Short mmCIF file of C-alpha atoms and ligand atoms in Angstrom, two decimals:
data_model
loop_
_atom_site.label_atom_id
_atom_site.label_comp_id
_atom_site.label_asym_id
_atom_site.label_seq_id
_atom_site.Cartn_x
_atom_site.Cartn_y
_atom_site.Cartn_z
CA UNK A 1 38.69 121.42 -177.75
CA UNK A 2 36.72 124.40 -176.39
CA UNK A 3 37.00 126.23 -179.71
CA UNK A 4 34.06 128.51 -178.96
CA UNK A 5 35.35 129.74 -175.65
CA UNK A 6 38.79 130.37 -177.10
CA UNK A 7 37.24 132.39 -179.92
CA UNK A 8 35.24 134.36 -177.36
CA UNK A 9 38.45 135.08 -175.43
CA UNK A 10 40.25 136.27 -178.58
CA UNK A 11 37.31 138.57 -179.38
CA UNK A 12 37.44 140.02 -175.86
CA UNK A 13 41.17 140.67 -176.28
CA UNK A 14 40.61 142.42 -179.61
CA UNK A 15 37.89 144.61 -178.05
CA UNK A 16 39.97 145.74 -175.02
CA UNK A 17 42.61 148.48 -174.88
CA UNK A 18 43.74 147.74 -171.33
CA UNK A 19 44.52 144.14 -170.40
CA UNK A 20 45.89 142.94 -167.08
CA UNK A 21 47.21 139.45 -166.47
CA UNK A 22 47.32 138.00 -162.96
CA UNK A 23 48.11 134.68 -161.26
CA UNK A 24 48.25 133.04 -157.83
CA UNK A 25 50.53 134.15 -155.00
CA UNK A 26 53.71 132.23 -154.14
CA UNK A 27 54.06 131.55 -157.86
CA UNK A 28 55.67 128.49 -159.37
CA UNK A 29 57.11 128.00 -162.84
CA UNK A 30 53.70 127.51 -164.40
CA UNK A 31 52.13 130.61 -162.82
CA UNK A 32 55.04 132.79 -163.97
CA UNK A 33 55.61 131.04 -167.29
CA UNK A 34 51.97 131.05 -168.39
CA UNK A 35 51.34 134.71 -167.50
CA UNK A 36 54.59 136.06 -168.92
CA UNK A 37 54.27 133.95 -172.06
CA UNK A 38 50.65 135.00 -172.56
CA UNK A 39 51.53 138.67 -172.02
CA UNK A 40 54.38 138.46 -174.54
CA UNK A 41 52.18 136.83 -177.20
CA UNK A 42 49.50 139.49 -176.73
CA UNK A 43 52.03 142.34 -176.76
CA UNK A 44 53.64 141.07 -179.97
CA UNK A 45 50.25 140.53 -181.58
CA UNK A 46 48.56 143.74 -180.40
CA UNK A 47 51.38 146.28 -179.96
CA UNK A 48 49.03 149.26 -179.46
CA UNK A 49 47.28 147.82 -176.43
CA UNK A 50 48.29 148.38 -172.81
CA UNK A 51 48.99 144.83 -171.58
CA UNK A 52 50.53 144.43 -168.14
CA UNK A 53 51.12 141.81 -165.49
CA UNK A 54 49.53 142.72 -162.19
CA UNK A 55 50.80 140.76 -159.18
CA UNK A 56 52.00 141.48 -155.68
CA UNK A 57 54.72 138.88 -155.10
CA UNK A 58 57.35 137.25 -157.32
CA UNK A 59 59.69 134.26 -157.38
CA UNK A 60 63.48 134.31 -157.11
CA UNK A 61 63.61 130.91 -158.81
CA UNK A 62 61.89 132.27 -161.91
CA UNK A 63 63.71 135.63 -161.98
CA UNK A 64 65.70 134.48 -165.04
CA UNK A 65 62.51 134.95 -167.11
CA UNK A 66 62.77 138.69 -166.42
CA UNK A 67 60.92 141.16 -164.20
CA UNK A 68 57.19 141.70 -163.97
CA UNK A 69 55.43 145.07 -164.28
CA UNK A 70 55.11 147.65 -161.51
CA UNK A 71 52.06 148.94 -159.68
CA UNK A 72 48.77 149.37 -161.53
CA UNK A 73 46.35 152.13 -160.51
CA UNK A 74 42.80 151.37 -159.32
CA UNK A 75 41.57 153.40 -162.28
CA UNK A 76 43.38 151.15 -164.77
CA UNK A 77 42.12 148.03 -163.01
CA UNK A 78 38.50 149.21 -163.24
CA UNK A 79 38.65 149.62 -167.02
CA UNK A 80 40.74 146.50 -167.68
CA UNK A 81 39.96 143.13 -169.13
CA UNK A 82 41.58 140.95 -166.46
CA UNK A 83 43.01 137.48 -167.10
CA UNK A 84 43.65 135.31 -164.08
CA UNK A 85 45.78 132.28 -164.94
CA UNK A 86 46.65 129.10 -163.04
CA UNK A 87 44.59 130.16 -160.01
CA UNK A 88 41.92 127.74 -158.79
CA UNK A 89 40.13 130.07 -156.39
CA UNK A 90 39.75 133.84 -156.18
CA UNK A 91 41.31 133.92 -152.69
CA UNK A 92 44.62 132.71 -154.13
CA UNK A 93 45.06 135.68 -156.48
CA UNK A 94 48.39 137.43 -155.84
CA UNK A 95 46.93 140.95 -156.30
CA UNK A 96 43.28 140.78 -155.14
CA UNK A 97 42.55 144.28 -156.51
CA UNK A 98 42.36 142.76 -160.02
CA UNK A 99 39.03 141.22 -159.02
CA UNK A 100 37.60 144.74 -159.41
CA UNK A 101 38.36 144.63 -163.14
CA UNK A 102 35.74 145.36 -165.80
CA UNK A 103 35.63 141.75 -166.92
CA UNK A 104 37.43 138.70 -165.51
CA UNK A 105 38.56 135.75 -167.59
CA UNK A 106 39.81 132.67 -165.81
CA UNK A 107 42.20 130.31 -167.61
CA UNK A 108 43.22 127.33 -165.52
CA UNK A 109 43.99 123.62 -165.31
CA UNK A 110 42.96 123.01 -161.68
CA UNK A 111 39.73 121.28 -160.74
CA UNK A 112 37.06 124.00 -160.78
CA UNK A 113 35.45 123.60 -157.35
CA UNK A 114 34.90 127.31 -156.75
CA UNK A 115 34.30 128.99 -160.11
CA UNK A 116 34.83 132.74 -160.46
CA UNK A 117 35.05 135.25 -163.31
CA UNK A 118 32.79 136.25 -166.20
CA UNK A 119 34.34 133.82 -168.68
CA UNK A 120 36.04 130.62 -167.64
CA UNK A 121 38.26 128.35 -169.71
CA UNK A 122 39.25 125.45 -167.47
CA UNK A 123 40.63 122.11 -168.64
CA UNK A 124 41.65 120.15 -165.58
CA UNK A 125 43.22 117.32 -167.54
CA UNK A 126 45.94 119.60 -168.90
CA UNK A 127 49.38 119.14 -167.38
CA UNK A 128 49.87 122.90 -166.93
CA UNK A 129 48.20 126.24 -167.48
CA UNK A 130 51.09 127.03 -169.80
CA UNK A 131 49.88 124.15 -171.98
CA UNK A 132 46.57 126.01 -172.35
CA UNK A 133 48.44 129.16 -173.37
CA UNK A 134 50.42 127.13 -175.92
CA UNK A 135 47.13 125.67 -177.17
CA UNK A 136 45.60 129.16 -177.43
CA UNK A 137 48.56 130.26 -179.54
CA UNK A 138 48.37 127.11 -181.66
CA UNK A 139 44.64 127.61 -182.28
CA UNK A 140 45.09 131.16 -183.57
CA UNK A 141 48.65 131.00 -184.86
CA UNK A 142 47.79 132.64 -188.15
CA UNK A 143 46.62 135.73 -186.22
CA UNK A 144 48.95 135.73 -183.21
CA UNK A 145 52.68 136.35 -183.00
CA UNK A 146 55.21 134.58 -180.81
CA UNK A 147 58.97 134.80 -180.26
CA UNK A 148 61.70 132.79 -178.49
CA UNK A 149 61.12 134.60 -175.18
CA UNK A 150 57.37 133.94 -175.11
CA UNK A 151 58.00 130.32 -176.04
CA UNK A 152 60.69 129.98 -173.34
CA UNK A 153 58.27 131.25 -170.67
CA UNK A 154 55.54 128.86 -171.81
CA UNK A 155 57.90 125.90 -172.18
CA UNK A 156 59.23 126.62 -168.67
CA UNK A 157 55.71 126.35 -167.24
CA UNK A 158 54.97 123.17 -169.19
CA UNK A 159 58.26 121.59 -168.22
CA UNK A 160 58.09 122.41 -164.49
CA UNK A 161 54.41 121.62 -163.86
CA UNK A 162 54.62 118.26 -165.61
CA UNK A 163 57.72 117.26 -163.59
CA UNK A 164 59.89 117.50 -166.71
CA UNK A 165 57.13 115.79 -168.73
CA UNK A 166 57.07 112.77 -166.40
CA UNK A 167 53.68 113.09 -164.65
CA UNK A 168 50.66 111.12 -165.84
CA UNK A 169 48.91 114.31 -167.06
CA UNK A 170 51.56 114.54 -169.81
CA UNK A 171 49.90 113.62 -173.10
CA UNK A 172 50.91 113.43 -176.73
CA UNK A 173 49.30 116.85 -177.10
CA UNK A 174 51.48 118.20 -174.26
CA UNK A 175 54.59 117.06 -176.11
CA UNK A 176 53.39 118.37 -179.49
CA UNK A 177 52.68 121.79 -177.98
CA UNK A 178 56.01 121.74 -176.12
CA UNK A 179 57.64 120.90 -179.46
CA UNK A 180 55.91 123.86 -181.06
CA UNK A 181 57.40 126.08 -178.34
CA UNK A 182 60.90 124.61 -178.75
CA UNK A 183 60.66 125.31 -182.48
CA UNK A 184 60.42 129.04 -181.71
CA UNK A 185 64.04 128.98 -180.50
CA UNK A 186 64.04 127.86 -176.85
CA UNK A 187 67.63 127.45 -175.62
CA UNK A 188 67.10 124.14 -173.81
CA UNK A 189 70.60 123.88 -172.32
CA UNK A 190 70.47 127.33 -170.70
CA UNK A 191 66.88 126.91 -169.59
CA UNK A 192 67.52 123.53 -168.00
CA UNK A 193 70.58 124.97 -166.22
CA UNK A 194 68.43 127.77 -164.77
CA UNK A 195 65.89 125.24 -163.57
CA UNK A 196 68.16 122.51 -162.26
CA UNK A 197 71.39 123.97 -160.89
CA UNK A 198 71.51 124.59 -157.16
CA UNK A 199 74.01 126.33 -154.91
CA UNK A 200 76.38 123.92 -153.21
CA UNK A 201 74.91 124.86 -149.79
CA UNK A 202 71.64 123.22 -150.90
CA UNK A 203 73.45 119.92 -151.36
CA UNK A 204 75.03 120.29 -147.92
CA UNK A 205 71.53 120.84 -146.54
CA UNK A 206 70.27 117.81 -148.47
CA UNK A 207 73.01 115.65 -146.97
CA UNK A 208 71.82 116.69 -143.50
CA UNK A 209 68.10 116.48 -144.15
CA UNK A 210 67.99 113.05 -145.81
CA UNK A 211 68.55 111.49 -142.39
CA UNK A 212 65.31 113.08 -141.20
CA UNK A 213 63.08 111.56 -143.89
CA UNK A 214 60.79 108.94 -142.41
CA UNK A 215 59.06 106.17 -144.37
CA UNK A 216 56.16 104.34 -142.72
CA UNK A 217 55.60 100.60 -143.04
CA UNK A 218 52.74 101.24 -145.45
CA UNK A 219 54.91 103.45 -147.65
CA UNK A 220 54.29 107.09 -146.75
CA UNK A 221 57.43 109.25 -146.79
CA UNK A 222 57.51 112.52 -144.88
CA UNK A 223 59.85 115.20 -143.67
CA UNK A 224 59.51 118.10 -141.26
CA UNK A 225 61.72 121.10 -142.01
CA UNK A 226 61.57 123.24 -138.89
CA UNK A 227 62.57 126.90 -138.55
CA UNK A 228 65.85 125.95 -136.87
CA UNK A 229 66.98 123.96 -139.92
CA UNK A 230 65.94 126.71 -142.29
CA UNK A 231 67.99 129.22 -140.30
CA UNK A 232 70.97 126.90 -139.89
CA UNK A 233 71.25 126.33 -143.63
CA UNK A 234 70.15 129.87 -144.50
CA UNK A 235 67.42 128.55 -146.79
CA UNK A 236 65.01 130.75 -148.69
CA UNK A 237 61.31 129.85 -148.39
CA UNK A 238 61.50 128.35 -151.88
CA UNK A 239 64.56 126.24 -151.09
CA UNK A 240 62.93 124.90 -147.91
CA UNK A 241 59.68 124.16 -149.77
CA UNK A 242 61.59 122.34 -152.50
CA UNK A 243 62.41 119.62 -149.94
CA UNK A 244 59.31 117.75 -151.10
CA UNK A 245 61.22 116.69 -154.21
CA UNK A 246 63.80 114.78 -152.10
CA UNK A 247 61.25 112.04 -151.51
CA UNK A 248 59.89 111.55 -155.03
CA UNK A 249 62.09 108.59 -155.98
CA UNK A 250 61.66 106.19 -153.06
CA UNK A 251 60.53 102.78 -154.25
CA UNK A 252 57.26 101.78 -152.60
CA UNK A 253 56.66 105.23 -151.06
CA UNK A 254 53.79 106.20 -153.33
CA UNK A 255 52.86 109.30 -151.30
CA UNK A 256 55.22 111.79 -149.73
CA UNK A 257 54.77 114.96 -147.75
CA UNK A 258 57.01 117.87 -146.77
CA UNK A 259 56.01 119.92 -143.72
CA UNK A 260 57.68 123.31 -143.78
CA UNK A 261 57.44 125.39 -140.65
CA UNK A 262 56.45 129.00 -141.28
CA UNK A 263 57.92 131.88 -139.25
CA UNK A 264 54.61 132.11 -137.33
CA UNK A 265 54.93 128.36 -136.52
CA UNK A 266 52.02 127.31 -138.71
CA UNK A 267 53.10 124.55 -141.09
CA UNK A 268 52.96 124.62 -144.87
CA UNK A 269 52.18 121.14 -146.17
CA UNK A 270 53.15 119.95 -149.65
CA UNK A 271 51.67 116.58 -150.60
CA UNK A 272 52.70 114.51 -153.61
CA UNK A 273 51.89 111.01 -154.87
CA UNK A 274 52.21 108.66 -157.78
CA UNK A 275 49.54 106.13 -158.83
CA UNK A 276 47.20 107.07 -155.93
CA UNK A 277 45.54 110.47 -155.40
CA UNK A 278 46.40 112.62 -152.38
CA UNK A 279 44.26 115.77 -152.66
CA UNK A 280 41.51 114.21 -150.52
CA UNK A 281 43.87 114.32 -147.54
CA UNK A 282 44.82 117.94 -148.32
CA UNK A 283 41.16 118.94 -148.42
CA UNK A 284 40.69 117.72 -144.85
CA UNK A 285 43.47 120.09 -143.68
CA UNK A 286 42.51 123.50 -145.06
CA UNK A 287 43.89 122.76 -148.51
CA UNK A 288 43.34 121.13 -151.86
CA UNK A 289 44.95 120.95 -155.27
CA UNK A 290 45.53 118.40 -158.00
CA UNK A 291 45.00 114.65 -157.66
CA UNK A 292 48.69 114.01 -157.15
CA UNK A 293 50.08 117.41 -156.09
CA UNK A 294 48.28 119.24 -153.36
CA UNK A 295 48.89 121.70 -150.56
CA UNK A 296 47.49 122.27 -147.08
CA UNK A 297 48.18 124.05 -143.80
CA UNK A 298 48.56 122.63 -140.31
CA UNK A 299 48.06 124.89 -137.34
CA UNK A 300 49.74 122.65 -134.74
CA UNK A 301 52.05 119.68 -134.39
CA UNK A 302 49.02 117.61 -133.36
CA UNK A 303 47.32 118.47 -136.63
CA UNK A 304 50.50 117.47 -138.47
CA UNK A 305 50.51 114.09 -136.70
CA UNK A 306 46.84 113.58 -137.58
CA UNK A 307 47.51 114.40 -141.23
CA UNK A 308 50.38 111.87 -141.30
CA UNK A 309 48.05 109.19 -139.89
CA UNK A 310 45.35 110.04 -142.47
CA UNK A 311 47.79 109.97 -145.36
CA UNK A 312 49.33 106.72 -144.13
CA UNK A 313 45.88 105.16 -144.01
CA UNK A 314 45.16 106.37 -147.55
CA UNK A 315 48.38 104.71 -148.76
CA UNK A 316 47.46 101.48 -147.00
CA UNK A 317 43.96 101.46 -148.49
CA UNK A 318 45.25 102.16 -151.97
CA UNK A 319 47.87 99.43 -151.83
CA UNK A 320 45.38 96.91 -150.51
CA UNK A 321 42.94 97.48 -153.34
CA UNK A 322 45.30 98.11 -156.29
CA UNK A 323 48.11 96.37 -158.09
CA UNK A 324 50.88 97.66 -160.29
CA UNK A 325 52.11 100.50 -158.07
CA UNK A 326 55.85 101.00 -157.64
P1 LIG B 1 52.25 123.29 -153.71
O1 LIG B 1 52.72 122.13 -152.94
O2 LIG B 1 52.15 124.52 -152.89
O3 LIG B 1 53.05 123.47 -154.96
O4 LIG B 1 50.76 122.99 -154.17
C1 LIG B 1 50.45 122.00 -155.10
C2 LIG B 1 49.10 122.31 -155.69
O5 LIG B 1 48.13 122.31 -154.66
C3 LIG B 1 49.07 123.69 -156.32
O6 LIG B 1 48.80 123.52 -157.68
C4 LIG B 1 47.98 124.45 -155.64
O7 LIG B 1 47.01 124.85 -156.54
C5 LIG B 1 47.34 123.49 -154.68
N1 LIG B 1 47.31 124.06 -153.34
C6 LIG B 1 48.37 124.34 -152.56
N2 LIG B 1 47.99 124.84 -151.37
C7 LIG B 1 46.64 124.88 -151.39
C8 LIG B 1 45.62 125.30 -150.47
N3 LIG B 1 45.94 125.76 -149.26
N4 LIG B 1 44.34 125.22 -150.87
C9 LIG B 1 44.02 124.74 -152.08
N5 LIG B 1 44.91 124.31 -152.98
C10 LIG B 1 46.20 124.39 -152.67
#
C-alpha cells in the first residue's frame, strides 16, 4: 500500500544530508520506538548522513531503549529534512522548532483531521506508527539495513500500541511485520520484563486505588487519581497515568476513563473502550485520538462530572443498539 509515497520518502532521504526525526510530547512506547527504530535504520543504511532525534521531553518508562540526542541548532533545523512520527497535529510536536525545517514529512497512524507537512504518509488503520516504520523497512529491505536494536525499538512500539497485539487494529500484517522484527534478534524475555515489571510500591498503590474505581449501571468504569494520592504513593506522572489500565478487564464495562489531576489542578483524561468508540466524547472536552484510545483535558470538577455523564450515555446508547459486546 502507498508504494509511491514510500518511494518518494526514500528519495527525499537519499537527497538529504541532515535529517531530524521528531515525535509528540509525553511520548509513549510507539512514539519512542518508531522514532528510534527509524533513526537506527537510516543511520545503518546511510552512515555518512547526519541523522538525529530532535525532541524536548523523554520517557523514563522507555529509557531502556537508550538515550536520545542532545540539542539541535536553529541552523541545522533550517537545512534539515524533518520527519515527524506518531503525531496527529503540529501542536503536539515535542520540539516545535522542528516545524521550521526545510521540508517536513509526516508519518502517522492517527486520523488525519489537521494535516500538516509537505509530504504525508498516514494510514489510520495501522495499529501503531512503528508498524509503518516496519513496513517501510520491509518495502525497501534490499536497500536498507537493520539490526537487533532497531528491531527492538520498532517491536516495542508495535507491542505497546496494540496492547500486546490484542486490540482490534492488530492484523495479520501487523503480526507478519512484528515477526520480521523478532527475526532480527529481539530478546523477547528481556524486553517484556522491561515493559511489564513494576516496583512493588505500584502494587501497594493498586491495592489502595482499586477501591476507588466506580462502575456505573450502564457499564462505564472510571477513576479519579488526585494529587494527594499521587503524593502519598510517590507516583511519577507516568505511573499515575498508567492507572487507566487497571480498568481494562472489567466484564461489561466497555468504556473506562482515568482522570489524573495535574499539579495545576487541571485534569488529564485518558479514555479507553472496547467494541464501542470513545473518541467522540474526548473531542467534546478539548481532546481527541483513536476510536478506542483517546485523551482529553478537564478544567474543573464540574467538567469532569459532565464528561462522565456524556461517556455513560454513550455506553448506554451503544449497548442498546448493539449485541455481542462483553
Ligand atoms: P493517551 O491516553 O494520552 O495515551 O492518549 C490516547 C490517544 O489519544 C493518543 O494516541 C493521542 O494521540 C490522543 N490524544 C491524547 N490527548 C489528546 C488531546 N488532548 N487531543 C487530541 N488527541 C489526544
